[in-house]
Amino acid sequence: MTDTRSFSLSRLPALATVGIFLVVVVIGFAIFAPNFLTLNNASTIVITASVIMLASLGQLLVVISGGFDLSIGGVLPLSAVTFANLTTAGVPMIAAMAVCLAVGILVGLVHTYFIVHLKINPLITTLATMSITAGLAFTLANGQTLTVPAEAGVLGDRAISTVPWHVFLMIALVIVMHLLLSHTVLGRRIYMVGGNPEAARLAGVRVTVIGGSVYVFSGFFAAMAGIVTASQLLAASGAMGATTTMQSLAAVVLGGAALTGGRGSVPGAVIGVLLLGVIANGMSILHVPSFYQQVVTGLVLLAAVTLSRIQERARRAA
């Protein structure tokens, strides 16, 4: 039988909806900002968005599993400041990166203990660790902006034309995480735990292990985002990453992830990050003040959550 129901955004897949919105936004900025649609500006958008993309990869895993991680905005500056201090002290870049990633993983393990084993609400736990890690970042930086030695900024150096190495690192990690979620047992189990943890447990899935692993991944990616930021700017401070948590959440929800868990994808997160990057870049070209950009990001997140709920209800009613 032919479906004669009228067209509605609520019936479109989330990925298609945000994709259409991205195209509309790009066209809009191209009309009002003639220098927006250029190769150099496209490169700038990707370079700027790469840090948010890294943070969003970890956030995506947590959201799919049914949680969320507010600590990203603290782990990122802590990692950046640690990287700056270590490299300034003469520690080799690779060793400094390893220490920073270990710090991020440690924060993830702390989340595992409190959220998965002690059953403390993720909001309370990750909000507390965000405060702790952000405070540590300010303490280690003595409230100042630290410099990173030029030789430690390899990830920020240009690899091809104007594109730096960290963009290729980000692309590689995006591919790896897409394969992990789409083609591995771990990926399928993350979706199972987020969709129905009790059913997953009855199916033999070790829910505590899966639930803990996503926070470890998130800590890793937040720390990597901090390293990339410090390498790119050759500077680090405790104030870095103040809006990263909200941006990563907005990106994954825009890309179709459900805050109730069990749904989301890496391609969706990529489109969500690009949308936020395009909006921020376009508003900067139009000389819109940064605080208005934060307002717009918040409104976009609210709209994404609302549309996600409408689409979920439409699917249930179908």
PDB file of N, CA and C in Angstrom, residues 174-234:
ATOM      1  N   VAL A 174      38.807   8.841  13.425  1.00  0.00           N
ATOM      2  CA  VAL A 174      37.397   8.773  13.021  1.00  0.00           C
ATOM      3  C   VAL A 174      37.120   7.454  12.306  1.00  0.00           C
ATOM      4  N   ILE A 175      37.997   7.076  11.392  1.00  0.00           N
ATOM      5  CA  ILE A 175      37.827   5.814  10.655  1.00  0.00           C
ATOM      6  C   ILE A 175      37.890   4.621  11.601  1.00  0.00           C
ATOM      7  N   VAL A 176      38.855   4.642  12.511  1.00  0.00           N
ATOM      8  CA  VAL A 176      39.011   3.536  13.467  1.00  0.00           C
ATOM      9  C   VAL A 176      37.759   3.393  14.331  1.00  0.00           C
ATOM     10  N   MET A 177      37.237   4.512  14.844  1.00  0.00           N
ATOM     11  CA  MET A 177      36.064   4.440  15.717  1.00  0.00           C
ATOM     12  C   MET A 177      34.814   4.042  14.943  1.00  0.00           C
ATOM     13  N   HIS A 178      34.725   4.450  13.681  1.00  0.00           N
ATOM     14  CA  HIS A 178      33.585   4.018  12.863  1.00  0.00           C
ATOM     15  C   HIS A 178      33.620   2.501  12.674  1.00  0.00           C
ATOM     16  N   LEU A 179      34.795   1.972  12.387  1.00  0.00           N
ATOM     17  CA  LEU A 179      34.933   0.524  12.222  1.00  0.00           C
ATOM     18  C   LEU A 179      34.650  -0.198  13.530  1.00  0.00           C
ATOM     19  N   LEU A 180      35.104   0.385  14.644  1.00  0.00           N
ATOM     20  CA  LEU A 180      34.876  -0.247  15.947  1.00  0.00           C
ATOM     21  C   LEU A 180      33.385  -0.354  16.246  1.00  0.00           C
ATOM     22  N   LEU A 181      32.647   0.728  16.010  1.00  0.00           N
ATOM     23  CA  LEU A 181      31.218   0.716  16.315  1.00  0.00           C
ATOM     24  C   LEU A 181      30.418  -0.122  15.330  1.00  0.00           C
ATOM     25  N   SER A 182      30.852  -0.156  14.080  1.00  0.00           N
ATOM     26  CA  SER A 182      30.055  -0.804  13.031  1.00  0.00           C
ATOM     27  C   SER A 182      30.404  -2.263  12.783  1.00  0.00           C
ATOM     28  N   HIS A 183      31.639  -2.658  13.099  1.00  0.00           N
ATOM     29  CA  HIS A 183      32.086  -3.977  12.658  1.00  0.00           C
ATOM     30  C   HIS A 183      32.767  -4.819  13.738  1.00  0.00           C
ATOM     31  N   THR A 184      32.608  -4.458  15.003  1.00  0.00           N
ATOM     32  CA  THR A 184      33.234  -5.259  16.058  1.00  0.00           C
ATOM     33  C   THR A 184      32.207  -5.674  17.101  1.00  0.00           C
ATOM     34  N   VAL A 185      32.556  -6.692  17.845  1.00  0.00           N
ATOM     35  CA  VAL A 185      31.695  -7.165  18.932  1.00  0.00           C
ATOM     36  C   VAL A 185      31.541  -6.079  19.989  1.00  0.00           C
ATOM     37  N   LEU A 186      32.637  -5.396  20.302  1.00  0.00           N
ATOM     38  CA  LEU A 186      32.577  -4.323  21.297  1.00  0.00           C
ATOM     39  C   LEU A 186      31.580  -3.252  20.882  1.00  0.00           C
ATOM     40  N   GLY A 187      31.615  -2.864  19.618  1.00  0.00           N
ATOM     41  CA  GLY A 187      30.690  -1.850  19.134  1.00  0.00           C
ATOM     42  C   GLY A 187      29.243  -2.281  19.284  1.00  0.00           C
ATOM     43  N   ARG A 188      28.946  -3.512  18.893  1.00  0.00           N
ATOM     44  CA  ARG A 188      27.571  -4.017  19.005  1.00  0.00           C
ATOM     45  C   ARG A 188      27.125  -4.055  20.459  1.00  0.00           C
ATOM     46  N   ARG A 189      28.039  -4.396  21.338  1.00  0.00           N
ATOM     47  CA  ARG A 189      27.682  -4.486  22.757  1.00  0.00           C
ATOM     48  C   ARG A 189      27.467  -3.112  23.383  1.00  0.00           C
ATOM     49  N   ILE A 190      28.181  -2.119  22.897  1.00  0.00           N
ATOM     50  CA  ILE A 190      27.944  -0.752  23.385  1.00  0.00           C
ATOM     51  C   ILE A 190      26.521  -0.325  23.042  1.00  0.00           C
ATOM     52  N   TYR A 191      26.078  -0.629  21.815  1.00  0.00           N
ATOM     53  CA  TYR A 191      24.700  -0.323  21.424  1.00  0.00           C
ATOM     54  C   TYR A 191      23.703  -1.117  22.269  1.00  0.00           C
ATOM     55  N   MET A 192      24.008  -2.375  22.537  1.00  0.00           N
ATOM     56  CA  MET A 192      23.114  -3.213  23.335  1.00  0.00           C
ATOM     57  C   MET A 192      22.955  -2.666  24.746  1.00  0.00           C
ATOM     58  N   VAL A 193      24.070  -2.284  25.350  1.00  0.00           N
ATOM     59  CA  VAL A 193      24.030  -1.761  26.724  1.00  0.00           C
ATOM     60  C   VAL A 193      23.238  -0.462  26.775  1.00  0.00           C
ATOM     61  N   GLY A 194      23.418   0.388  25.771  1.00  0.00           N
ATOM     62  CA  GLY A 194      22.683   1.645  25.747  1.00  0.00           C
ATOM     63  C   GLY A 194      21.212   1.468  25.448  1.00  0.00           C
ATOM     64  N   GLY A 195      20.883   0.503  24.596  1.00  0.00           N
ATOM     65  CA  GLY A 195      19.497   0.280  24.224  1.00  0.00           C
ATOM     66  C   GLY A 195      18.683  -0.379  25.310  1.00  0.00           C
ATOM     67  N   ASN A 196      19.246  -1.419  25.916  1.00  0.00           N
ATOM     68  CA  ASN A 196      18.538  -2.143  26.984  1.00  0.00           C
ATOM     69  C   ASN A 196      19.558  -2.897  27.824  1.00  0.00           C
ATOM     70  N   PRO A 197      20.061  -2.285  28.898  1.00  0.00           N
ATOM     71  CA  PRO A 197      21.117  -2.920  29.690  1.00  0.00           C
ATOM     72  C   PRO A 197      20.707  -4.253  30.302  1.00  0.00           C
ATOM     73  N   GLU A 198      19.442  -4.379  30.683  1.00  0.00           N
ATOM     74  CA  GLU A 198      19.001  -5.633  31.298  1.00  0.00           C
ATOM     75  C   GLU A 198      18.980  -6.759  30.271  1.00  0.00           C
ATOM     76  N   ALA A 199      18.493  -6.457  29.069  1.00  0.00           N
ATOM     77  CA  ALA A 199      18.495  -7.461  28.006  1.00  0.00           C
ATOM     78  C   ALA A 199      19.921  -7.830  27.629  1.00  0.00           C
ATOM     79  N   ALA A 200      20.808  -6.844  27.619  1.00  0.00           N
ATOM     80  CA  ALA A 200      22.216  -7.114  27.316  1.00  0.00           C
ATOM     81  C   ALA A 200      22.822  -8.031  28.363  1.00  0.00           C
ATOM     82  N   ARG A 201      22.482  -7.797  29.625  1.00  0.00           N
ATOM     83  CA  ARG A 201      23.001  -8.639  30.708  1.00  0.00           C
ATOM     84  C   ARG A 201      22.500 -10.080  30.557  1.00  0.00           C
ATOM     85  N   LEU A 202      21.226 -10.226  30.235  1.00  0.00           N
ATOM     86  CA  LEU A 202      20.656 -11.561  30.056  1.00  0.00           C
ATOM     87  C   LEU A 202      21.260 -12.271  28.847  1.00  0.00           C
ATOM     88  N   ALA A 203      21.748 -11.489  27.881  1.00  0.00           N
ATOM     89  CA  ALA A 203      22.381 -12.061  26.688  1.00  0.00           C
ATOM     90  C   ALA A 203      23.844 -12.413  26.931  1.00  0.00           C
ATOM     91  N   GLY A 204      24.316 -12.186  28.142  1.00  0.00           N
ATOM     92  CA  GLY A 204      25.686 -12.549  28.481  1.00  0.00           C
ATOM     93  C   GLY A 204      26.702 -11.435  28.339  1.00  0.00           C
ATOM     94  N   VAL A 205      26.233 -10.220  28.070  1.00  0.00           N
ATOM     95  CA  VAL A 205      27.147  -9.084  27.940  1.00  0.00           C
ATOM     96  C   VAL A 205      27.567  -8.613  29.328  1.00  0.00           C
ATOM     97  N   ARG A 206      28.855  -8.371  29.500  1.00  0.00           N
ATOM     98  CA  ARG A 206      29.359  -7.854  30.775  1.00  0.00           C
ATOM     99  C   ARG A 206      29.132  -6.344  30.790  1.00  0.00           C
ATOM    100  N   VAL A 207      27.972  -5.971  31.278  1.00  0.00           N
ATOM    101  CA  VAL A 207      27.522  -4.586  31.207  1.00  0.00           C
ATOM    102  C   VAL A 207      28.478  -3.638  31.924  1.00  0.00           C
ATOM    103  N   THR A 208      29.016  -4.066  33.062  1.00  0.00           N
ATOM    104  CA  THR A 208      29.923  -3.184  33.809  1.00  0.00           C
ATOM    105  C   THR A 208      31.211  -2.917  33.029  1.00  0.00           C
ATOM    106  N   VAL A 209      31.706  -3.942  32.351  1.00  0.00           N
ATOM    107  CA  VAL A 209      32.935  -3.774  31.563  1.00  0.00           C
ATOM    108  C   VAL A 209      32.693  -2.830  30.389  1.00  0.00           C
ATOM    109  N   ILE A 210      31.595  -3.050  29.672  1.00  0.00           N
ATOM    110  CA  ILE A 210      31.274  -2.200  28.521  1.00  0.00           C
ATOM    111  C   ILE A 210      30.985  -0.775  28.982  1.00  0.00           C
ATOM    112  N   GLY A 211      30.192  -0.661  30.055  1.00  0.00           N
ATOM    113  CA  GLY A 211      29.848   0.660  30.572  1.00  0.00           C
ATOM    114  C   GLY A 211      31.059   1.439  31.042  1.00  0.00           C
ATOM    115  N   GLY A 212      32.051   0.736  31.578  1.00  0.00           N
ATOM    116  CA  GLY A 212      33.271   1.405  32.023  1.00  0.00           C
ATOM    117  C   GLY A 212      34.200   1.755  30.879  1.00  0.00           C
ATOM    118  N   SER A 213      34.243   0.905  29.866  1.00  0.00           N
ATOM    119  CA  SER A 213      35.188   1.119  28.761  1.00  0.00           C
ATOM    120  C   SER A 213      34.911   2.411  28.008  1.00  0.00           C
ATOM    121  N   VAL A 214      33.629   2.790  27.889  1.00  0.00           N
ATOM    122  CA  VAL A 214      33.310   3.999  27.122  1.00  0.00           C
ATOM    123  C   VAL A 214      33.843   5.254  27.810  1.00  0.00           C
ATOM    124  N   TYR A 215      33.868   5.255  29.140  1.00  0.00           N
ATOM    125  CA  TYR A 215      34.408   6.411  29.863  1.00  0.00           C
ATOM    126  C   TYR A 215      35.925   6.470  29.736  1.00  0.00           C
ATOM    127  N   VAL A 216      36.556   5.315  29.644  1.00  0.00           N
ATOM    128  CA  VAL A 216      38.006   5.280  29.415  1.00  0.00           C
ATOM    129  C   VAL A 216      38.312   5.841  28.031  1.00  0.00           C
ATOM    130  N   PHE A 217      37.530   5.428  27.038  1.00  0.00           N
ATOM    131  CA  PHE A 217      37.687   5.980  25.687  1.00  0.00           C
ATOM    132  C   PHE A 217      37.503   7.498  25.700  1.00  0.00           C
ATOM    133  N   SER A 218      36.486   7.961  26.413  1.00  0.00           N
ATOM    134  CA  SER A 218      36.204   9.394  26.450  1.00  0.00           C
ATOM    135  C   SER A 218      37.356  10.168  27.085  1.00  0.00           C
ATOM    136  N   GLY A 219      37.914   9.632  28.165  1.00  0.00           N
ATOM    137  CA  GLY A 219      39.067  10.272  28.793  1.00  0.00           C
ATOM    138  C   GLY A 219      40.256  10.329  27.857  1.00  0.00           C
ATOM    139  N   PHE A 220      40.463   9.242  27.112  1.00  0.00           N
ATOM    140  CA  PHE A 220      41.558   9.186  26.141  1.00  0.00           C
ATOM    141  C   PHE A 220      41.405  10.271  25.080  1.00  0.00           C
ATOM    142  N   PHE A 221      40.200  10.371  24.507  1.00  0.00           N
ATOM    143  CA  PHE A 221      39.987  11.336  23.425  1.00  0.00           C
ATOM    144  C   PHE A 221      40.013  12.778  23.933  1.00  0.00           C
ATOM    145  N   ALA A 222      39.530  13.015  25.153  1.00  0.00           N
ATOM    146  CA  ALA A 222      39.599  14.364  25.719  1.00  0.00           C
ATOM    147  C   ALA A 222      41.052  14.779  25.919  1.00  0.00           C
ATOM    148  N   ALA A 223      41.869  13.837  26.401  1.00  0.00           N
ATOM    149  CA  ALA A 223      43.300  14.116  26.582  1.00  0.00           C
ATOM    150  C   ALA A 223      43.980  14.362  25.236  1.00  0.00           C
ATOM    151  N   MET A 224      43.616  13.569  24.228  1.00  0.00           N
ATOM    152  CA  MET A 224      44.179  13.766  22.892  1.00  0.00           C
ATOM    153  C   MET A 224      43.796  15.139  22.339  1.00  0.00           C
ATOM    154  N   ALA A 225      42.558  15.556  22.599  1.00  0.00           N
ATOM    155  CA  ALA A 225      42.118  16.881  22.161  1.00  0.00           C
ATOM    156  C   ALA A 225      42.945  17.976  22.826  1.00  0.00           C
ATOM    157  N   GLY A 226      43.304  17.767  24.092  1.00  0.00           N
ATOM    158  CA  GLY A 226      44.145  18.732  24.793  1.00  0.00           C
ATOM    159  C   GLY A 226      45.538  18.813  24.204  1.00  0.00           C
ATOM    160  N   ILE A 227      46.103  17.663  23.870  1.00  0.00           N
ATOM    161  CA  ILE A 227      47.437  17.622  23.248  1.00  0.00           C
ATOM    162  C   ILE A 227      47.424  18.350  21.907  1.00  0.00           C
ATOM    163  N   VAL A 228      46.404  18.072  21.107  1.00  0.00           N
ATOM    164  CA  VAL A 228      46.296  18.700  19.783  1.00  0.00           C
ATOM    165  C   VAL A 228      46.136  20.216  19.916  1.00  0.00           C
ATOM    166  N   THR A 229      45.319  20.642  20.874  1.00  0.00           N
ATOM    167  CA  THR A 229      45.121  22.078  21.085  1.00  0.00           C
ATOM    168  C   THR A 229      46.427  22.768  21.449  1.00  0.00           C
ATOM    169  N   ALA A 230      47.167  22.167  22.382  1.00  0.00           N
ATOM    170  CA  ALA A 230      48.447  22.744  22.804  1.00  0.00           C
ATOM    171  C   ALA A 230      49.450  22.761  21.652  1.00  0.00           C
ATOM    172  N   SER A 231      49.471  21.702  20.853  1.00  0.00           N
ATOM    173  CA  SER A 231      50.393  21.631  19.715  1.00  0.00           C
ATOM    174  C   SER A 231      50.037  22.644  18.641  1.00  0.00           C
ATOM    175  N   GLN A 232      48.751  22.820  18.435  1.00  0.00           N
ATOM    176  CA  GLN A 232      48.282  23.733  17.395  1.00  0.00           C
ATOM    177  C   GLN A 232      48.559  25.190  17.762  1.00  0.00           C
ATOM    178  N   LEU A 233      48.315  25.540  19.028  1.00  0.00           N
ATOM    179  CA  LEU A 233      48.460  26.929  19.466  1.00  0.00           C
ATOM    180  C   LEU A 233      49.835  27.232  20.040  1.00  0.00           C
ATOM    181  N   LEU A 234      50.617  26.171  20.320  1.00  0.00           N
ATOM    182  CA  LEU A 234      51.898  26.311  21.021  1.00  0.00           C
ATOM    183  C   LEU A 234      51.706  27.058  22.339  1.00  0.00           C
TER     184      LEU A 234
END
